[in-house]
C-alpha positions as YAML, in Angstrom:
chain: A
units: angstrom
residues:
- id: 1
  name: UNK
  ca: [0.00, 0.00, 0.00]
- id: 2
  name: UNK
  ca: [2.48, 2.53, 1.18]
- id: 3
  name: UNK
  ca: [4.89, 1.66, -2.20]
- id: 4
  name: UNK
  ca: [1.43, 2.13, -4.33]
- id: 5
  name: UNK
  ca: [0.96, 5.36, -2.40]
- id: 6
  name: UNK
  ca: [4.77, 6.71, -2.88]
- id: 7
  name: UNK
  ca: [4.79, 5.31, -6.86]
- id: 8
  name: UNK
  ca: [1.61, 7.62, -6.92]
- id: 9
  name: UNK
  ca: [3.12, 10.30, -5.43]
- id: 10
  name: UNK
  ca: [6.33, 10.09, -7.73]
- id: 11
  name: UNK
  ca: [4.35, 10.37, -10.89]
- id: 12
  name: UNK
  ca: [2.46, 13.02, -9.56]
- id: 13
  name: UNK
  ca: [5.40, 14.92, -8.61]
- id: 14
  name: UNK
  ca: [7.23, 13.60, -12.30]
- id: 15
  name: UNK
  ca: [3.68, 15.20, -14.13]
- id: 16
  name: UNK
  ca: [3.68, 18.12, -12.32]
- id: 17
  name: UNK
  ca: [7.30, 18.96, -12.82]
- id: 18
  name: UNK
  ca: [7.40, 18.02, -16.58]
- id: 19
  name: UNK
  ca: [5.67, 19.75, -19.01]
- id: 20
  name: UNK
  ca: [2.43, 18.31, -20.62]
- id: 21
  name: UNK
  ca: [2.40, 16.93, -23.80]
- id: 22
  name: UNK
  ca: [-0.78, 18.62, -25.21]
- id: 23
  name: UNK
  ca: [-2.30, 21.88, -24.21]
- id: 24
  name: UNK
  ca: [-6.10, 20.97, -24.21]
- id: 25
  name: UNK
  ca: [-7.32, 24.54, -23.09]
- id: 26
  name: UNK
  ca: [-8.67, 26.70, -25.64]
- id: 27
  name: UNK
  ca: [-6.48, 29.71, -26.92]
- id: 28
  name: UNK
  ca: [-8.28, 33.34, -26.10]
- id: 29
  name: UNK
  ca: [-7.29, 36.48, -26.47]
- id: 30
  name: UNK
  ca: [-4.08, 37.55, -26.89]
- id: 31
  name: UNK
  ca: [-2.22, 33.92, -26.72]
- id: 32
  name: UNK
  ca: [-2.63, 33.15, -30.12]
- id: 33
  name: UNK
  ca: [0.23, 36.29, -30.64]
- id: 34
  name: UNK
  ca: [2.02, 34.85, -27.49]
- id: 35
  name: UNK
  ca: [2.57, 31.25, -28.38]
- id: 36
  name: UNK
  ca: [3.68, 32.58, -32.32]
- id: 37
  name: UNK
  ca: [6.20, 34.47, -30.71]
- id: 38
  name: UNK
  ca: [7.38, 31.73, -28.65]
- id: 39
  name: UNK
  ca: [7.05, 29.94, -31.70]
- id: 40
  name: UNK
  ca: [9.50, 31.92, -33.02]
- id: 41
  name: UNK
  ca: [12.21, 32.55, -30.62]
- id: 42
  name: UNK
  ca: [12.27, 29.16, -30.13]
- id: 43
  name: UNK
  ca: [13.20, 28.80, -33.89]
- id: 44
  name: UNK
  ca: [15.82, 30.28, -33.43]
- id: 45
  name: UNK
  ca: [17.27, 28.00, -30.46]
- id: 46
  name: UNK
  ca: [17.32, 25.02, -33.37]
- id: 47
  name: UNK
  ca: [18.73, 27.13, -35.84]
- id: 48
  name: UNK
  ca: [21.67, 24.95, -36.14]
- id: 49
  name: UNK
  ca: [19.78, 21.86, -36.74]
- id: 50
  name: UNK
  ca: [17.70, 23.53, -39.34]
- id: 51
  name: UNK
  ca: [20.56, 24.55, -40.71]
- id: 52
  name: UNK
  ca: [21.46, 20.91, -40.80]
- id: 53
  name: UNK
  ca: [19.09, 19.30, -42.29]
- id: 54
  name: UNK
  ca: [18.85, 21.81, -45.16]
- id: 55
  name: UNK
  ca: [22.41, 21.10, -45.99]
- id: 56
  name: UNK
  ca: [21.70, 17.36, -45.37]
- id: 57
  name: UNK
  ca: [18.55, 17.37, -48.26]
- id: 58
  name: UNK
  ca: [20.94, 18.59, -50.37]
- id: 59
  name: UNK
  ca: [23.16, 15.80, -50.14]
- id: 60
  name: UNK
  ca: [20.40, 13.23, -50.48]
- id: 61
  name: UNK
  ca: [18.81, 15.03, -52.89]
- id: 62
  name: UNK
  ca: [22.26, 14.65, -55.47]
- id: 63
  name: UNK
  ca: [23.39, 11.40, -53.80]
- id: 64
  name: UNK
  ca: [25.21, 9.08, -56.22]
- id: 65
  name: UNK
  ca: [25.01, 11.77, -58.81]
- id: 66
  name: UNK
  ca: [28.65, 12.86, -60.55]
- id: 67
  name: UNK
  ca: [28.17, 16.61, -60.51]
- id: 68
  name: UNK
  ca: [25.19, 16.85, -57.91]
- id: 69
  name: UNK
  ca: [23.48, 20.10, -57.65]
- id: 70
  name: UNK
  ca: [26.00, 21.10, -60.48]
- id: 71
  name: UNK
  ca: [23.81, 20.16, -62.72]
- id: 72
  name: UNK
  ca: [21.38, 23.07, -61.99]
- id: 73
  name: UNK
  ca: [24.95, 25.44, -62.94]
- id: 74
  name: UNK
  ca: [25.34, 23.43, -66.34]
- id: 75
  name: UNK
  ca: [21.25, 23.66, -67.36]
- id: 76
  name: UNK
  ca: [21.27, 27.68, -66.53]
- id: 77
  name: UNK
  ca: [24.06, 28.07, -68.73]
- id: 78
  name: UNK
  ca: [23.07, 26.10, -71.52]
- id: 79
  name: UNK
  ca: [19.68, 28.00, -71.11]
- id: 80
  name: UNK
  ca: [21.45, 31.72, -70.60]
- id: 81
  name: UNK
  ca: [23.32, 31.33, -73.66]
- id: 82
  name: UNK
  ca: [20.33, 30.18, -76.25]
- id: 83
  name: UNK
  ca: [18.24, 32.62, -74.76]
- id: 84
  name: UNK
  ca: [20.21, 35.79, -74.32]
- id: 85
  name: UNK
  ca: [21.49, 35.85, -77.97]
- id: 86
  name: UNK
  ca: [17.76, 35.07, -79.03]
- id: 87
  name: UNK
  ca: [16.31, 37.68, -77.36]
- id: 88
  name: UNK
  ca: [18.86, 40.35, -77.57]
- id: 89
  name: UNK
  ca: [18.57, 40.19, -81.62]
- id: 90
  name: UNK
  ca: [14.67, 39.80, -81.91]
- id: 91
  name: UNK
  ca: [14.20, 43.19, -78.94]
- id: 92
  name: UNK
  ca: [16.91, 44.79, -80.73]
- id: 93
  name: UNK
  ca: [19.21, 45.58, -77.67]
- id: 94
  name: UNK
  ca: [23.07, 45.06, -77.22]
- id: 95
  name: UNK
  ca: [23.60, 41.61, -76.21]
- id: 96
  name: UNK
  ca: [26.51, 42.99, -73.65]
- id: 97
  name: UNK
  ca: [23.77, 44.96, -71.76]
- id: 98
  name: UNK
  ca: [20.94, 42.23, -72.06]
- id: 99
  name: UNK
  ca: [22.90, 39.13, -71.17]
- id: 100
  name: UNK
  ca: [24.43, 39.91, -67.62]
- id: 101
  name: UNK
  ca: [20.25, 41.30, -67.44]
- id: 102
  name: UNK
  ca: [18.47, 38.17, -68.09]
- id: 103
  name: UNK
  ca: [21.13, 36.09, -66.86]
- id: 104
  name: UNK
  ca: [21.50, 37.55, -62.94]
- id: 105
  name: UNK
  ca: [17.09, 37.92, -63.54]
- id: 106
  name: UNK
  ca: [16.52, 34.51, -64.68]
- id: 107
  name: UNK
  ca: [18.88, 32.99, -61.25]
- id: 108
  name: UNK
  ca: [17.09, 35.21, -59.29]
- id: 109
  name: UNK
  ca: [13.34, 34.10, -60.41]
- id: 110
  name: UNK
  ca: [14.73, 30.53, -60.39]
- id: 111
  name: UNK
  ca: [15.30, 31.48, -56.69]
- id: 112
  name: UNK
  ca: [12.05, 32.39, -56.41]
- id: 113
  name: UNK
  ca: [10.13, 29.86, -58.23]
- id: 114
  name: UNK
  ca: [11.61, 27.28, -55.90]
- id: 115
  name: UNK
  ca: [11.53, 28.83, -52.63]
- id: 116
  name: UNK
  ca: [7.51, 30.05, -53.51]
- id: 117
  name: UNK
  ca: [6.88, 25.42, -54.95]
- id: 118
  name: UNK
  ca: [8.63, 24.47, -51.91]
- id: 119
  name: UNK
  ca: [7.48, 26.42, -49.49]
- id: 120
  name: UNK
  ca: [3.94, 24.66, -49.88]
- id: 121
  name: UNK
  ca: [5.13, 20.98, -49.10]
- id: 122
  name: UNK
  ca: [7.08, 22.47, -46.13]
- id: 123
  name: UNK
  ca: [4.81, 21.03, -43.67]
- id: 124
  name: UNK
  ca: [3.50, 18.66, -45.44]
- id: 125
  name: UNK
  ca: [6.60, 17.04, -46.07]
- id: 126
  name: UNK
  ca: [7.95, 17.12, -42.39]
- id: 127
  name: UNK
  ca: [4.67, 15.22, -41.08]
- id: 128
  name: UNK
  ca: [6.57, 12.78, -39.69]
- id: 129
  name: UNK
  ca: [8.45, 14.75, -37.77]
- id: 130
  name: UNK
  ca: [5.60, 17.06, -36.93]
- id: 131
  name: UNK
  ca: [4.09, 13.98, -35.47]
- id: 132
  name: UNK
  ca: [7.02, 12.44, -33.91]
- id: 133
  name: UNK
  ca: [8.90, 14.68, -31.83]
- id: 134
  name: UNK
  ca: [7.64, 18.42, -30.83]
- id: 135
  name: UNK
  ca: [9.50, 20.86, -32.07]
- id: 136
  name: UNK
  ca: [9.32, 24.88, -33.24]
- id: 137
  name: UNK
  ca: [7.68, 25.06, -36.81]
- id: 138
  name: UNK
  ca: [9.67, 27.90, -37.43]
- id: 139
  name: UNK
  ca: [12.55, 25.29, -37.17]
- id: 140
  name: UNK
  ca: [11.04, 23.77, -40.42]
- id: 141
  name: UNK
  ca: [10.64, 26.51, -42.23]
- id: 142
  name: UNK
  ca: [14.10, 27.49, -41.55]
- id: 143
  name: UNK
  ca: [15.58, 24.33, -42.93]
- id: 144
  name: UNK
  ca: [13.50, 24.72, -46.12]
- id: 145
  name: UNK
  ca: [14.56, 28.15, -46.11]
- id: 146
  name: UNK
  ca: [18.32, 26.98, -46.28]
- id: 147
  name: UNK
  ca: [17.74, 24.56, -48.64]
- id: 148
  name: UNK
  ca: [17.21, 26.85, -51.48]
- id: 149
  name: UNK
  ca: [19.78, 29.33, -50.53]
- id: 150
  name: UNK
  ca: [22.16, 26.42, -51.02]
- id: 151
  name: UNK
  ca: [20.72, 25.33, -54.25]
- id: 152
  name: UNK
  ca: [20.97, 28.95, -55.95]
- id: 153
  name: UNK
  ca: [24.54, 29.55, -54.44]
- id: 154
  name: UNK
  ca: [25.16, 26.75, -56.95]
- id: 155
  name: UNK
  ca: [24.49, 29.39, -59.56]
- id: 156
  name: UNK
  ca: [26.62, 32.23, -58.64]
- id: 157
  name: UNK
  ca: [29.59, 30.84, -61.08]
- id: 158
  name: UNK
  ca: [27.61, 31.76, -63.72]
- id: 159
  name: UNK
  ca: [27.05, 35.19, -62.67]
- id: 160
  name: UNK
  ca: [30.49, 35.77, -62.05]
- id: 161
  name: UNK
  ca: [31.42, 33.99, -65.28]
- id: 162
  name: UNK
  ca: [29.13, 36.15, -67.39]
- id: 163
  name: UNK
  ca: [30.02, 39.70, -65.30]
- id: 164
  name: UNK
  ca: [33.51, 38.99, -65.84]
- id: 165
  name: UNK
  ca: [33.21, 38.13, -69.94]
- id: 166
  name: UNK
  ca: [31.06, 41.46, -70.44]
- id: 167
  name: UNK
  ca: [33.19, 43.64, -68.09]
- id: 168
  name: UNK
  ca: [30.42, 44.49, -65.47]
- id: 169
  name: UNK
  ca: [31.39, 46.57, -62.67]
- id: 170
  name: UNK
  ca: [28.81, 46.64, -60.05]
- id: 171
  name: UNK
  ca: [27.64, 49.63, -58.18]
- id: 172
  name: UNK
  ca: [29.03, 48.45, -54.50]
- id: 173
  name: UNK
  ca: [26.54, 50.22, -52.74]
- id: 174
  name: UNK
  ca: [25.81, 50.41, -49.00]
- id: 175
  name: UNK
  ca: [22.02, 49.02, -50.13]
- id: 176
  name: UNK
  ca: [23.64, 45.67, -51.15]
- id: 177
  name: UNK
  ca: [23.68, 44.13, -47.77]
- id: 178
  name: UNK
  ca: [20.35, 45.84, -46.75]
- id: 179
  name: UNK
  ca: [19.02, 44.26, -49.62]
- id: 180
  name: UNK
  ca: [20.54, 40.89, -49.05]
- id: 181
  name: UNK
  ca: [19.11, 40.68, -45.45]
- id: 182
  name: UNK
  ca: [15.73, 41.61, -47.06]
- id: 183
  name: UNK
  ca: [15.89, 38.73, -49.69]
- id: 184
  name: UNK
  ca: [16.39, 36.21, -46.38]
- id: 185
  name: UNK
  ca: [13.52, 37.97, -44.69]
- id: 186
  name: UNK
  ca: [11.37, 37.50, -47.86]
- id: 187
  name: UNK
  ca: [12.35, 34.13, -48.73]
- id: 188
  name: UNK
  ca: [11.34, 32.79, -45.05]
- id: 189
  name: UNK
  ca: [8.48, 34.76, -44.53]
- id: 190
  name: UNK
  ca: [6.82, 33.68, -47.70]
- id: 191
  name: UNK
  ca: [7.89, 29.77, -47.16]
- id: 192
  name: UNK
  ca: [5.92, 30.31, -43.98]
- id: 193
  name: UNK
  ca: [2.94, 31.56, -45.24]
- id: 194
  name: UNK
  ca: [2.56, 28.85, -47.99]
- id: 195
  name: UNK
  ca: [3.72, 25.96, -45.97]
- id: 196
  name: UNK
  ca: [0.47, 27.04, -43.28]
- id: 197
  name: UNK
  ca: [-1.98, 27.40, -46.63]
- id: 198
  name: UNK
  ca: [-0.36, 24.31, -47.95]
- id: 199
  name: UNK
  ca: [-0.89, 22.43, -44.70]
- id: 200
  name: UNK
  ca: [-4.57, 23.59, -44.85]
- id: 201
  name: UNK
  ca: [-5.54, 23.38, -48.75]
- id: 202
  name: UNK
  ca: [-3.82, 20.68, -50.90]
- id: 203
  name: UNK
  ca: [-5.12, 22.88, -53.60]
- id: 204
  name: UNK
  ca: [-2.45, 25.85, -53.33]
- id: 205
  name: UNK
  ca: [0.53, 24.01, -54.88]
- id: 206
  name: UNK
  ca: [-0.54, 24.32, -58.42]
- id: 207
  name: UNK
  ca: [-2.33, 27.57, -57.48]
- id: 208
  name: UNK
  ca: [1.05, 28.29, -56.95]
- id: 209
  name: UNK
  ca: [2.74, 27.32, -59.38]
- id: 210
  name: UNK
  ca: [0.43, 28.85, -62.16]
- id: 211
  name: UNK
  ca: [0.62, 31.91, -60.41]
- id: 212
  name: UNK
  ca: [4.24, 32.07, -60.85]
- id: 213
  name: UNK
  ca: [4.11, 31.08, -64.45]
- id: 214
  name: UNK
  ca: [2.22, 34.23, -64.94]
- id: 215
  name: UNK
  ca: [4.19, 36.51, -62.90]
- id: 216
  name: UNK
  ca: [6.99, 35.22, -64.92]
- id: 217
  name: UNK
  ca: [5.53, 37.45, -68.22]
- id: 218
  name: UNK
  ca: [4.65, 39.95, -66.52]
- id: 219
  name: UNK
  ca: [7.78, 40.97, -64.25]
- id: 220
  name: UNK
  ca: [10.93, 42.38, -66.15]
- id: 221
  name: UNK
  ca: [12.38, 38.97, -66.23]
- id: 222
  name: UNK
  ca: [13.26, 37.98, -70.19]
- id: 223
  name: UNK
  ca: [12.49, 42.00, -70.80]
- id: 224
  name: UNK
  ca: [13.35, 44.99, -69.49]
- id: 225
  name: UNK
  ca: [11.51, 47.73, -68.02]
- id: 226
  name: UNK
  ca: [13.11, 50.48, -70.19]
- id: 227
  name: UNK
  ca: [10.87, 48.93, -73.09]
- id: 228
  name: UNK
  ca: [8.43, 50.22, -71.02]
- id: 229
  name: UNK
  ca: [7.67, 53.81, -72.55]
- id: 230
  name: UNK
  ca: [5.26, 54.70, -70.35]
- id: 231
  name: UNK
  ca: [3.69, 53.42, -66.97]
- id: 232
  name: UNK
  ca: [6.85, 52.32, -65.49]
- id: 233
  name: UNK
  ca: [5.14, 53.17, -62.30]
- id: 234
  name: UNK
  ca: [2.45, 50.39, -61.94]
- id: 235
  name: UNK
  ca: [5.70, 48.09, -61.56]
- id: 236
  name: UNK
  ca: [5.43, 48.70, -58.55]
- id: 237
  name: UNK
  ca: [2.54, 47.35, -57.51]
- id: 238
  name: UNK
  ca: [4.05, 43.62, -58.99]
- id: 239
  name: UNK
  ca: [5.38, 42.67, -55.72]
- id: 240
  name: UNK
  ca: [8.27, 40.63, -57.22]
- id: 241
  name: UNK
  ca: [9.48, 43.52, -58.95]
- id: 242
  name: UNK
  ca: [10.75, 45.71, -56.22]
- id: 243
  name: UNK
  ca: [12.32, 43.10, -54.57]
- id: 244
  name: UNK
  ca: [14.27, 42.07, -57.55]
- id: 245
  name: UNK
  ca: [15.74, 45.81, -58.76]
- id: 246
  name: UNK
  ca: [16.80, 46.54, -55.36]
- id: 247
  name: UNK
  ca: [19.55, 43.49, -55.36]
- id: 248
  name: UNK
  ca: [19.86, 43.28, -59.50]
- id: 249
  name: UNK
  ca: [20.02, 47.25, -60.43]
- id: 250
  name: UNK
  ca: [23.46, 47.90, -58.20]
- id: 251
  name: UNK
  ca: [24.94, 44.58, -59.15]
- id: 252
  name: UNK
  ca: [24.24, 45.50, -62.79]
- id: 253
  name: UNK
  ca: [26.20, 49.04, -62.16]
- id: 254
  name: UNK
  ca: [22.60, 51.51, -62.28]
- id: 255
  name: UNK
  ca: [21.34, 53.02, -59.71]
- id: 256
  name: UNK
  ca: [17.92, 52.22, -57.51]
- id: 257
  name: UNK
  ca: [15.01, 54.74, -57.79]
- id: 258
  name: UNK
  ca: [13.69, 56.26, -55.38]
- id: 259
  name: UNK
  ca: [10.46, 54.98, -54.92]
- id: 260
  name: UNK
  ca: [11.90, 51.02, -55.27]
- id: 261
  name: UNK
  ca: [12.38, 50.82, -51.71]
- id: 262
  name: UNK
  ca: [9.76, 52.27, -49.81]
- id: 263
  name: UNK
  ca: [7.72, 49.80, -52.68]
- id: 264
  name: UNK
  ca: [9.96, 46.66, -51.28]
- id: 265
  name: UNK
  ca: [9.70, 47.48, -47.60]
- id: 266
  name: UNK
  ca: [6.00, 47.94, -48.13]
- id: 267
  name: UNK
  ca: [5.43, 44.63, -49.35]
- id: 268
  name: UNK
  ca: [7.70, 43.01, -46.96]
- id: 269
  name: UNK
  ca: [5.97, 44.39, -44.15]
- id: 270
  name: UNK
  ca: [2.26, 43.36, -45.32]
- id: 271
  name: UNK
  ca: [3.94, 39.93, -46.48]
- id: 272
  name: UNK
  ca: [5.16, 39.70, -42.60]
- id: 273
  name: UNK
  ca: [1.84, 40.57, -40.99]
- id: 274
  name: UNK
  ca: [-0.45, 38.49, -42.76]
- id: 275
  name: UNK
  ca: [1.73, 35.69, -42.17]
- id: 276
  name: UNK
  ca: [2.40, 36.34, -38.45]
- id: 277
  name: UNK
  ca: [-1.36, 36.47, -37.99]
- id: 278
  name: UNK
  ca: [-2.54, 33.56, -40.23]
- id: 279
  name: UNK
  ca: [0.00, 31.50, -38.07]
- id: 280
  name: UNK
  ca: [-1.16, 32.49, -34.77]
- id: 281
  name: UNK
  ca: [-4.51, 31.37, -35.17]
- id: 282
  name: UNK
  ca: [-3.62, 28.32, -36.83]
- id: 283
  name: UNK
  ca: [-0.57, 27.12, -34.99]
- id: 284
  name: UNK
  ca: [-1.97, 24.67, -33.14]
- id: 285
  name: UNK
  ca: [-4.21, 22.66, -35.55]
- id: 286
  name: UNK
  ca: [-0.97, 22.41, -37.73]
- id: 287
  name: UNK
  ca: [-0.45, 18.99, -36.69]
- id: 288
  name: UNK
  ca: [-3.80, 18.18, -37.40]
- id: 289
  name: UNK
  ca: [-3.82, 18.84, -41.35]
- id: 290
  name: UNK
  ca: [-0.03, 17.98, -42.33]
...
C-alpha cells in the first residue's frame, strides 16, 4: 500500500514537474500572438539543426550523382546562352547589356520559383516529424529556407562567369547588404505563409505554381523595363518587382530609384503581418492537417 501510495506520489510529482504533452485549453485572447512568438524565438534556439538538415537534403537530394546540384549550374548556362542571344537580336538591344540582365534575372526568379513550390510541401513534407517529436515550426521553415539558398549559391559561377566576360562593374553600394538581409527575410516569410496554406488546402501548390508562371511574363524577367515607354510606375505594384531591382540594379552598375524601396519594404511588411497572424490562429491545428 504505502509503495502504491509513494509510486503515486512520484508520478504526480514527475507530471507536475514536466511539461504536458498537449495543451487541451482553448487559446483566447491575446495567446494566439504569445505562443507565435514563442514559436518563433524558439526557432531560433534550433537554428543549427535547421541549418542541418537543409544542408543534409541537399546531399540526399544529389546522392550518387557525378556533378550533384551542379547540374542546376550546367542547365542555366546552356539556357542563358540560347536565350540571351535570341532575345537580344529579336528586342533589338546590345547583347553585352541584355545578357548579364536576363542572366543575374533569370537565377534570381529561379530562386524564387523554388523557394515560392517548396514552401507549400514544407509542412507537409515534415509530417513525420511534426508527429514524432515536438519541435518549433519555425525550425522547419528554416531548414526549407536553407535549402534553397544552397541550391541557388550553386548558380553564382555563372554570374560571375558572365560579369567577368562582359566587363560588369557593379555599383558596391551600401544598399547591397540591406538588400541581401531583405531577400532572407522575404524568402522565409513567404515559405511560412505557404507551408500554413499548404498544410490547410492541398489545392495551393498548383495555385502556386500557375501563379508564378504568370508573374513570370509579366515581371521584367526575359524584358526589361526600359521597353516600357510609359507606366513604369504600376511596376510597382508587382510585388516581385521591387524586390528584384533593389539586389539586380546595383549589381548590374545603375542606380535604384527612389520609390523602389519604400515599394519593397512595403510589401515586406504586409507579407510579414499576414503571415504572423494567419500562423497564430492556426498554430496549433498544424499537426492536425499535415
Amino acid at each position: 500500500m504505502d509503495t502504491m501510495q509513494t509510486s503515486s506520489s512520484a508520478g504526480s510529482m514527475h507530471s507536475s514537474s514536466s511539461e504536458p504533452v498537449l495543451h487541451l485549453v482553448p487559446e483566447k485572447g491575446t495567446s494566439y500572438f504569445r505562443h507565435a512568438l514563442r514559436d518563433l524565438a524558439e526557432g531560433l534556439k534550433f537554428a543549427k539543426l535547421g541549418c542541418t538538415l537543409g544542408w543534409l537534403d541537399i546531399k540526399l537530394r544529389y546522392r550518387g550523382s557525378i556533378l550533384g546540384p551542379f547540374w542546376l549550374t550546367a542547365s542555366t548556362t546552356v539556357m542563358i546562352s540560347a536565350m540571351g542571344v535570341l532575345y537580344a537580336y529579336l528586342m533589338n538591344m546590345d547583347v553585352h547589356k541584355y545578357l548579364p540582365f536576363l542572366t543575374f534575372s533569370l537565377i534570381l526568379w529561379g530562386f524564387i520559383g523554388g523557394t515560392l513550390q517548396e514552401g507549400c510541401t514544407t509542412f507537409t513534407s515534415a509530417a513525420g516529424l511534426i508527429h514524432s517529436a515536438r519541435m518549433p515550426y519555425s525550425m522547419h521553415v528554416l531548414r526549407s529556407t536553407v535549402r534553397n539558398w544552397l541550391t541557388v549559391a550553386h548558380n553564382i559561377p555563372v554570374i560571375v562567369g558572365v560579369f567577368l566576360w562582359f566587363h560588369v562593374e557593379p555599383l558596391w553600394s551600401w544598399t547591397l547588404l540591406p538588400a541581401l538581409l531583405l531577400w532572407v527575410f522575404d524568402s522565409f516569410v513567404a515559405t511560412f505563409l505557404l507551408a500554413i496554406l499548404g498544410a490547410r488546402f492541398r489545392d495551393v501548390p498548383p495555385i502556386v505554381a500557375s501563379g508564378i508562371q504568370i508573374f513570370f511574363f509579366i515581371t521584367p524577367i526575359l524584358w526589361t523595363p526600359d521597353l516600357m515607354k510609359e507606366g513604369q510606375d504600376w511596376l510597382l505594384l508587382n510585388p516581385f518587382f521591387p524586390l528584384m531591382e533593389i539586389l539586380r540594379t546595383p549589381l548590374l552598375g545603375d542606380t535604384v530609384q527612389v520609390a523602389v524601396w519604400p515599394a519593397a519594404l512595403g510589401w515586406s511588411a504586409f507579407l510579414a503581418s499576414v503571415t504572423f497572424v494567419l500562423f497564430a490562429r492556426m498554430r496549433a491545428r498544424l499537426a492536425y492537417w499535415v
